[in-house]
Short mmCIF file of C-alpha atoms in Angstrom, two decimals:
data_model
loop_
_atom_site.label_atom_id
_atom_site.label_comp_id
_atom_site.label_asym_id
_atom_site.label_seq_id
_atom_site.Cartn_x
_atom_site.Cartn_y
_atom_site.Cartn_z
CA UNK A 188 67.18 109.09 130.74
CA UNK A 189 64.52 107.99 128.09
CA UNK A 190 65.99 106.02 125.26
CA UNK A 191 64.65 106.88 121.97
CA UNK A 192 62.10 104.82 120.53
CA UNK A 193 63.27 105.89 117.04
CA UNK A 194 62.22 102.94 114.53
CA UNK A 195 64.77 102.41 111.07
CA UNK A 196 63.03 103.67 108.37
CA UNK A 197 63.87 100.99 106.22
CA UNK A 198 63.64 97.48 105.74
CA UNK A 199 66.14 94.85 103.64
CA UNK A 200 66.50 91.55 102.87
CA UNK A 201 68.07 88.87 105.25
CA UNK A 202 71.83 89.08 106.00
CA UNK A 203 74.02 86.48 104.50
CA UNK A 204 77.29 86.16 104.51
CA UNK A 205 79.78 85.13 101.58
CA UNK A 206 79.46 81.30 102.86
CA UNK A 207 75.93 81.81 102.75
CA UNK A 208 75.32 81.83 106.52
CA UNK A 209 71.72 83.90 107.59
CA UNK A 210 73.21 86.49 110.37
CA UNK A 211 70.64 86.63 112.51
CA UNK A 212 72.22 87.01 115.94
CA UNK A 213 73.77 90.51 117.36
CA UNK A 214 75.50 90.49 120.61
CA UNK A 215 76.02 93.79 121.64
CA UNK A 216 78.01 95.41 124.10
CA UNK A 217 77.20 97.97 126.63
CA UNK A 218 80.41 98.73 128.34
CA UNK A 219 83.45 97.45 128.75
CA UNK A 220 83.75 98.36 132.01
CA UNK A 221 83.37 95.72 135.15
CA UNK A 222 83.39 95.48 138.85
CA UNK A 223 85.41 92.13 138.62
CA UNK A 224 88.90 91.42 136.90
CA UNK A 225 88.68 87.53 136.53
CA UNK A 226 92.38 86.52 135.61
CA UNK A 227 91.94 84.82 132.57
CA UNK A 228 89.81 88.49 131.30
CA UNK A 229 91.65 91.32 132.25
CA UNK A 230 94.49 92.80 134.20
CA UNK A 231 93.73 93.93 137.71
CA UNK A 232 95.20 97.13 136.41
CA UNK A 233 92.49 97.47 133.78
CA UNK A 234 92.59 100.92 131.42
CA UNK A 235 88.83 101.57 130.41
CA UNK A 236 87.35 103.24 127.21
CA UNK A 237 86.96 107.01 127.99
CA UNK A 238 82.80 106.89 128.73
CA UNK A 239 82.78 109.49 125.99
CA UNK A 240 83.74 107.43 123.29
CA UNK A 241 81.20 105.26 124.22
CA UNK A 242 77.76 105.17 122.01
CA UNK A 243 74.66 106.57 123.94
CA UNK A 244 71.98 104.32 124.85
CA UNK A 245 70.05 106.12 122.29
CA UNK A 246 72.68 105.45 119.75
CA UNK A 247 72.68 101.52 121.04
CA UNK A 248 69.36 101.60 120.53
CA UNK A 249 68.72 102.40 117.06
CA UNK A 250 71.91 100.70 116.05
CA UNK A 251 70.13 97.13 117.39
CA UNK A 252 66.82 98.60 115.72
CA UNK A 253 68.21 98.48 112.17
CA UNK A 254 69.90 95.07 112.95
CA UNK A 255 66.15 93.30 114.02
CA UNK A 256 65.48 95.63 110.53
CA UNK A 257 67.60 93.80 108.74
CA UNK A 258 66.80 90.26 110.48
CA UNK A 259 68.38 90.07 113.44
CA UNK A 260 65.95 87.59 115.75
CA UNK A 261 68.00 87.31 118.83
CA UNK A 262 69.97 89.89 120.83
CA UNK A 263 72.07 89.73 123.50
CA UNK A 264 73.38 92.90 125.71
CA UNK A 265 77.00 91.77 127.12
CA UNK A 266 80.29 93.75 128.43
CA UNK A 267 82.02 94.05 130.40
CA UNK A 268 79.39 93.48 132.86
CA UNK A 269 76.10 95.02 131.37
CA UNK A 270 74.50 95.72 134.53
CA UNK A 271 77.23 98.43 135.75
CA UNK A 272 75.90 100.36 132.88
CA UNK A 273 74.14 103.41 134.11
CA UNK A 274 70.23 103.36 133.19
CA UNK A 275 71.29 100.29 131.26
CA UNK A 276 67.56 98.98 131.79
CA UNK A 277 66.30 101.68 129.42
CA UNK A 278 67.77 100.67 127.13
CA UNK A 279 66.65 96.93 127.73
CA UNK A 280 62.95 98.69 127.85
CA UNK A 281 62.64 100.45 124.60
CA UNK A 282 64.27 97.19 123.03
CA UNK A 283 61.51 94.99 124.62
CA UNK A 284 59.19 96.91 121.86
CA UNK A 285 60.66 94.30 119.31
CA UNK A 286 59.60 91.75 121.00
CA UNK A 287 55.88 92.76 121.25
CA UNK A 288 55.91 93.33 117.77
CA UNK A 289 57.33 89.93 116.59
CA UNK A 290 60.33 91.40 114.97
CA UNK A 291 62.68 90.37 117.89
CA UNK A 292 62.56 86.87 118.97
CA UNK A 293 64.52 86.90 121.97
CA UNK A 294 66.29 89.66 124.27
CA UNK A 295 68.86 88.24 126.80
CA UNK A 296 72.32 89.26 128.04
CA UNK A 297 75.13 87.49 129.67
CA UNK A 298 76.39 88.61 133.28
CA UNK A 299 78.30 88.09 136.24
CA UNK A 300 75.55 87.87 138.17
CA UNK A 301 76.92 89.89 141.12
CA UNK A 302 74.04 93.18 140.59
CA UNK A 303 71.71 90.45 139.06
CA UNK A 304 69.63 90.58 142.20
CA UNK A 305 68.52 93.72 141.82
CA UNK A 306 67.46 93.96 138.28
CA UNK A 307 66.45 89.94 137.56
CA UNK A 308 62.86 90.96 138.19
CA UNK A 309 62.46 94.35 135.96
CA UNK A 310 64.44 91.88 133.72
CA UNK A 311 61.47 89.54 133.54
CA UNK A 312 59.03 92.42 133.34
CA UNK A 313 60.88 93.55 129.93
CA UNK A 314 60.30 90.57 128.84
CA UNK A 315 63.60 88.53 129.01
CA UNK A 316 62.81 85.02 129.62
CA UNK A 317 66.70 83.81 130.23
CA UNK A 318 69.98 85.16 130.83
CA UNK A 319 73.71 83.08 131.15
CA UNK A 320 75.31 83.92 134.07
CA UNK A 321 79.34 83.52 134.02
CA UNK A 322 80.40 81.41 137.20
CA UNK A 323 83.37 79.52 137.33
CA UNK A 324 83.25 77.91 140.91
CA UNK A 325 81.51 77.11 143.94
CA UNK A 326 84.29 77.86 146.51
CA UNK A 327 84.03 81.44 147.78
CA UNK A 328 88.12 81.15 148.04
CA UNK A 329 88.49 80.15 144.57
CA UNK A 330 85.95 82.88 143.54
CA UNK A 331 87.86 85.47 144.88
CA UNK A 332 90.88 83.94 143.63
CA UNK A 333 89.65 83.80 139.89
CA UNK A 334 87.34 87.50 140.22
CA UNK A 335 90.60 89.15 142.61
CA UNK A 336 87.84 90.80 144.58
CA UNK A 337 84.21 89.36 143.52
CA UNK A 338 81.22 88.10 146.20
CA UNK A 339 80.21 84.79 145.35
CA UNK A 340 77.76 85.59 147.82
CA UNK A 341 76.06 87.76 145.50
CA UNK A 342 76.02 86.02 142.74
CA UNK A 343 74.36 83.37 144.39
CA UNK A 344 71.86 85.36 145.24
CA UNK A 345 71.47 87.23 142.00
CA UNK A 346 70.47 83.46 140.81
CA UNK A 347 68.09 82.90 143.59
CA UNK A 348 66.34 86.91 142.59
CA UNK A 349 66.64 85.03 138.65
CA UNK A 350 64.74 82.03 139.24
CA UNK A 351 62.12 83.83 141.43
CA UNK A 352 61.59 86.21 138.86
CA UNK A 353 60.81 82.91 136.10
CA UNK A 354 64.13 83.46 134.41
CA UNK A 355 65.66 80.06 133.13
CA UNK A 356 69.02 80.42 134.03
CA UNK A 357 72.58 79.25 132.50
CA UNK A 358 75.58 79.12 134.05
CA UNK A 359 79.18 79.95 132.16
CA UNK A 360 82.14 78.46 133.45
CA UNK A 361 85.89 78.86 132.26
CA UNK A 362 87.79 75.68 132.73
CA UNK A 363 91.04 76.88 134.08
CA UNK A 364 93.85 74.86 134.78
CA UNK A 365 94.56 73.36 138.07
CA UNK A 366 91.70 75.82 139.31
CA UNK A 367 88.23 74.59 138.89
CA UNK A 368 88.68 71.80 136.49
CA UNK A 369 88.40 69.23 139.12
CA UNK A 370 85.56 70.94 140.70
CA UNK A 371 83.49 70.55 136.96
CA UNK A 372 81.50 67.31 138.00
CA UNK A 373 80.27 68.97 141.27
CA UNK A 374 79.26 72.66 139.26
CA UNK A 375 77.61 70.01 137.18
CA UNK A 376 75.80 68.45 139.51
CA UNK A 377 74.65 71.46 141.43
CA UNK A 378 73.52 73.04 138.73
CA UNK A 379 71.09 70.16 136.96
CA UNK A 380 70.08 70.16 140.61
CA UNK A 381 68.76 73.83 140.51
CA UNK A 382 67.65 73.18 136.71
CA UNK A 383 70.26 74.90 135.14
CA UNK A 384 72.21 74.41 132.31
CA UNK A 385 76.05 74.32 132.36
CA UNK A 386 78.25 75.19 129.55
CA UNK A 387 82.16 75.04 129.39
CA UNK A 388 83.98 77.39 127.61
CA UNK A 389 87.71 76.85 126.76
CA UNK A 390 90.40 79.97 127.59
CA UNK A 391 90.35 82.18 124.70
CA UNK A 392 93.90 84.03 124.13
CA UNK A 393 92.25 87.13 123.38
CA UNK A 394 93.96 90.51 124.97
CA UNK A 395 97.20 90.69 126.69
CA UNK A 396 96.31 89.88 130.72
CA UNK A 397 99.89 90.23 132.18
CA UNK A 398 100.07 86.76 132.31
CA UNK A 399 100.08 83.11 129.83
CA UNK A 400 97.62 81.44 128.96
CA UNK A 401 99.48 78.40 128.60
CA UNK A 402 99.16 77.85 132.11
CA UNK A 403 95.34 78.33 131.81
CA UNK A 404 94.47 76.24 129.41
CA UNK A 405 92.59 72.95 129.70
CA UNK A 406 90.93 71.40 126.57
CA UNK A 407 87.61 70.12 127.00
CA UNK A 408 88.43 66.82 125.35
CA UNK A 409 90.43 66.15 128.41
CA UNK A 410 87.29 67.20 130.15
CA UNK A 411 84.62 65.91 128.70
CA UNK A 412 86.62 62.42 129.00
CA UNK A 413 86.68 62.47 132.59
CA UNK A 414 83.22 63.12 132.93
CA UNK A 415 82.23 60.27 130.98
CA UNK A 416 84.06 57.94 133.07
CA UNK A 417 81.62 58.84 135.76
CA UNK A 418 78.52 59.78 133.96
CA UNK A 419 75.97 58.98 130.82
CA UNK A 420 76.71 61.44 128.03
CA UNK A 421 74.43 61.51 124.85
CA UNK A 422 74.85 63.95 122.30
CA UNK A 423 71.74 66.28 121.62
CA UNK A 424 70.73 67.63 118.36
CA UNK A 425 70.31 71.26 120.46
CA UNK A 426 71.22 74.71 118.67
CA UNK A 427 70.79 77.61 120.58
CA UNK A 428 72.04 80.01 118.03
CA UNK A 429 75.89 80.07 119.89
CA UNK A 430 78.80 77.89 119.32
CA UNK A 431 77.56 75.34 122.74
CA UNK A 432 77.34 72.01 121.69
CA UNK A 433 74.91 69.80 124.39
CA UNK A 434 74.85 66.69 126.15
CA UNK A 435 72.20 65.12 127.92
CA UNK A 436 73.55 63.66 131.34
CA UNK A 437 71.53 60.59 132.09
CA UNK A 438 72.56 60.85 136.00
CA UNK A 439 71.15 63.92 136.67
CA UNK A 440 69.15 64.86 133.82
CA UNK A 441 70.73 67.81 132.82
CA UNK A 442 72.41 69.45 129.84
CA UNK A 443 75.68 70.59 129.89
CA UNK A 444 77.48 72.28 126.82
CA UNK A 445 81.01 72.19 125.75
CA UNK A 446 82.33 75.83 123.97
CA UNK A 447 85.71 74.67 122.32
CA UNK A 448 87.40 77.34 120.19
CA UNK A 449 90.42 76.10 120.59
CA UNK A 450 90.34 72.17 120.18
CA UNK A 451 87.14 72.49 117.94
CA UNK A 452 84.89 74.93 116.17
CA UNK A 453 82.05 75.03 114.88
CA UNK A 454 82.18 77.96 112.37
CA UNK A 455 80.22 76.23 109.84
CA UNK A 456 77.19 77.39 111.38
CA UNK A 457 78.24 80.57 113.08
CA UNK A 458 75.02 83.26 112.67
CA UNK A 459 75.94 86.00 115.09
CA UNK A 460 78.37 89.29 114.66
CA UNK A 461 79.67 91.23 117.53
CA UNK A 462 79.43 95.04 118.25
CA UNK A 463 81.64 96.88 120.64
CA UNK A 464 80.20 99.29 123.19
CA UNK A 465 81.80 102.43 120.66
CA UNK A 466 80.54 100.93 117.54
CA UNK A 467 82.82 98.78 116.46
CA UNK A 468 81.19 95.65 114.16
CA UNK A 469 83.41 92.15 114.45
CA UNK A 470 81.86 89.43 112.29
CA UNK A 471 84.46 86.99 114.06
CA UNK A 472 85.40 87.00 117.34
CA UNK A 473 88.71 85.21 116.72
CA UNK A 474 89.94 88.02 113.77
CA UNK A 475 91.28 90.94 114.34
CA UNK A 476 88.46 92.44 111.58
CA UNK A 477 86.45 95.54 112.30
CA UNK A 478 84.38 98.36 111.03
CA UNK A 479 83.14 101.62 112.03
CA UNK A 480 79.41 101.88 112.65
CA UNK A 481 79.67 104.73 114.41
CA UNK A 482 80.94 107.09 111.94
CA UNK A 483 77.57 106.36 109.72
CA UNK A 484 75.47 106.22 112.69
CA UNK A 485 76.00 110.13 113.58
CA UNK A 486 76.91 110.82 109.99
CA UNK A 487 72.91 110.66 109.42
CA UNK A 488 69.45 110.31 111.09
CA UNK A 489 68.46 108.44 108.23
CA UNK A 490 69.74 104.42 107.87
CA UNK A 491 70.15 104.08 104.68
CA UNK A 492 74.22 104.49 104.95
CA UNK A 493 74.44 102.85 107.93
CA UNK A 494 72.68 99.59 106.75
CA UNK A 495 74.79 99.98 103.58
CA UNK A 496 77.88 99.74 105.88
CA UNK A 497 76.45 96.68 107.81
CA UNK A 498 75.98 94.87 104.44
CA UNK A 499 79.64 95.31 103.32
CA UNK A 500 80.82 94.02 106.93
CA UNK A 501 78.60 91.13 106.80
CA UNK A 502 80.47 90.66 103.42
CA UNK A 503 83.93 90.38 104.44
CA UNK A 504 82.71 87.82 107.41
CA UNK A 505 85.69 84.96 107.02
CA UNK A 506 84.84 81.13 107.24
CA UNK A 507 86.21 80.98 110.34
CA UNK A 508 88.04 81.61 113.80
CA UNK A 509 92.26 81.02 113.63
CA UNK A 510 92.42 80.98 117.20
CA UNK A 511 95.94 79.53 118.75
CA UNK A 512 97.62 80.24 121.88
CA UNK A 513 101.07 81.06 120.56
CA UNK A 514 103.33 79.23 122.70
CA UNK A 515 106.68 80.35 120.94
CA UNK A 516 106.03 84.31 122.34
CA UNK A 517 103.56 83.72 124.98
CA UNK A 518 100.91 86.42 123.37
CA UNK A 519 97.14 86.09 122.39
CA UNK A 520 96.10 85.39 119.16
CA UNK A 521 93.86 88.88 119.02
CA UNK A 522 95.10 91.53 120.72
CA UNK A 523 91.53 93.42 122.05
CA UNK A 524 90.45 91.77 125.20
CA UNK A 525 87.00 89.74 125.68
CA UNK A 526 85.81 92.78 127.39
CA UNK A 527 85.98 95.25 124.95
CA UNK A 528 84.67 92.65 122.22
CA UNK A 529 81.39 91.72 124.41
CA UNK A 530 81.71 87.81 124.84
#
């Protein structure tokens, strides 16, 4: 398949918000499909979209197109797991013309790194310079444990294809209660060995999982306290265009970031909006807001009514996240799981 290398056929003014926040990050995803089922993500049992309500790759394509159009600098494919998308690096090719031009500033995408090893070097050649790779422990047991069937294995080696191919590298991990969150100084140290980056991302009650997430949660105060009875931490000025917040560790020379929707956001400065592998647009991952891109997409091969619906969702974009893990009735605070939102 050949993804179109159609080009919007007209351009606008920056996106800003009604707090006067520059959008100028899309995360896209792909899929919400994956070939793991990491507890604190989805049920084993998963139900996935039909693939036919899915957008085309030539529909994902021109839908990111009008976004760099309309200012979007940075774009990141996500899932589900964006690799198990078939001919997914197509897509990632015709979208690599952006960044010859100037228009896009960076193409990345998050993954689980477990098909990483065969596509981190066509990857590079597109002209991706670095991906995050979710990772939540170095024990194949616990791996299995948290995936219910994944290869750490693979994933390792996915990193090893990565850094071969000159990708920089950053690792996601989940802090999960009595899981991994003893094992955080170790991930830490392993990966400022390899040169990687480490971010921490609090459990996010989005989707129902079968399961609490009371007993999942661990706040990265709690966290970030224990580490600095062991290490150097100094705050860094770094903004990478997500909601990390960075540390330098003086130890081992190495950054590690702290994602905290629950205990802390950082909405103030949030930049990016979120589209779902059918078209969906959220302009805040923790609301249960959403409009139809779709519908304007097919309704015309022109843009001009599909960038007039992207302007009125960027205008209902709230201040900010209400995320809570609602203890009373054990549910999450948005019902559509991380999966079909894209990370």
């Amino acid at each position: 398949m050949t993804v179109s290398a159609l080009v919007p056929d007209l351009t606008t003014s920056a996106m800003i918000d009604p707090f006067g926040r520059t959008i100028s990050y899309l995360r896209v995803s792909v899929t919400d499909r994956c070939d793991l089922r990491c507890f604190y993500c989805m049920s084993e049992d998963m139900t996935f979209l039909p693939k036919a309500d899915l957008l085309t790759l030539e529909e994902l394509d021109r839908l990111c197109s009008t976004f760099i159009a309309k200012g979007v600098t940075k774009l990141r494919l996500t899932g589900g797991e964006p690799l198990v998308r078939r001919n997914l690096m197509s897509l990632v090719r015709s979208l690599s013309r952006h960044l010859k031009t100037g228009a896009l500033h960076e193409l990345t995408l998050t993954t689980n790194g477990s098909l990483l090893a065969k596509y981190a070097q066509e990857l590079a050649d597109c002209g991706v310079r670095r991906i995050n790779v979710s990772m939540d422990t170095l024990d194949p047991e616990k791996f299995r444990a948290i995936t219910r069937w994944g290869d750490l294995g693979k994933v390792l080696a996915g990193i090893d294809a990565a850094q071969a191919a000159g990708l920089a590298v950053k690792i996601n991990a989940v802090a999960l209660k009595g899981m991994n969150e003893d094992e955080i100084p170790d991930l830490m140290q392993w990966c400022h060995a390899r040169e990687m980056a480490l971010t921490l991302i609090e459990v996010m009650p989005m989707g129902d999982i079968g399961e609490g997430r009371i007993d999942q949660y661990v706040p990265l105060s709690l966290l970030r306290a224990r580490l600095a009875s062991k290490f150097t931490l100094t705050d860094l000025p770094d903004d990478t265009g997500g909601p990390a917040r960075y540390v330098r560790i003086a130890e081992t020379g190495g950054k590690l970031g702290f994602i905290t929707p629950m205990t802390h956001n950082f909405c103030e400065s949030c930049n990016r909006v979120r589209i779902t592998c059918t078209g969906t647009i959220h302009t805040c991952l923790g609301h249960e807001d959403a409009s139809d891109l779709r519908a304007p997409l097919r309704a015309s091969s022109a843009d001009t009514l599909l960038s007039q619906t992207i302007d009125r969702a960027i205008g209902l974009k709230p201040k900010g996240h209400d995320f809570i893990i609602d203890r009373r009735h054990n549910r999450p605070s948005v019902s559509r799981h991380m999966s079909v939102t894209g990370g």
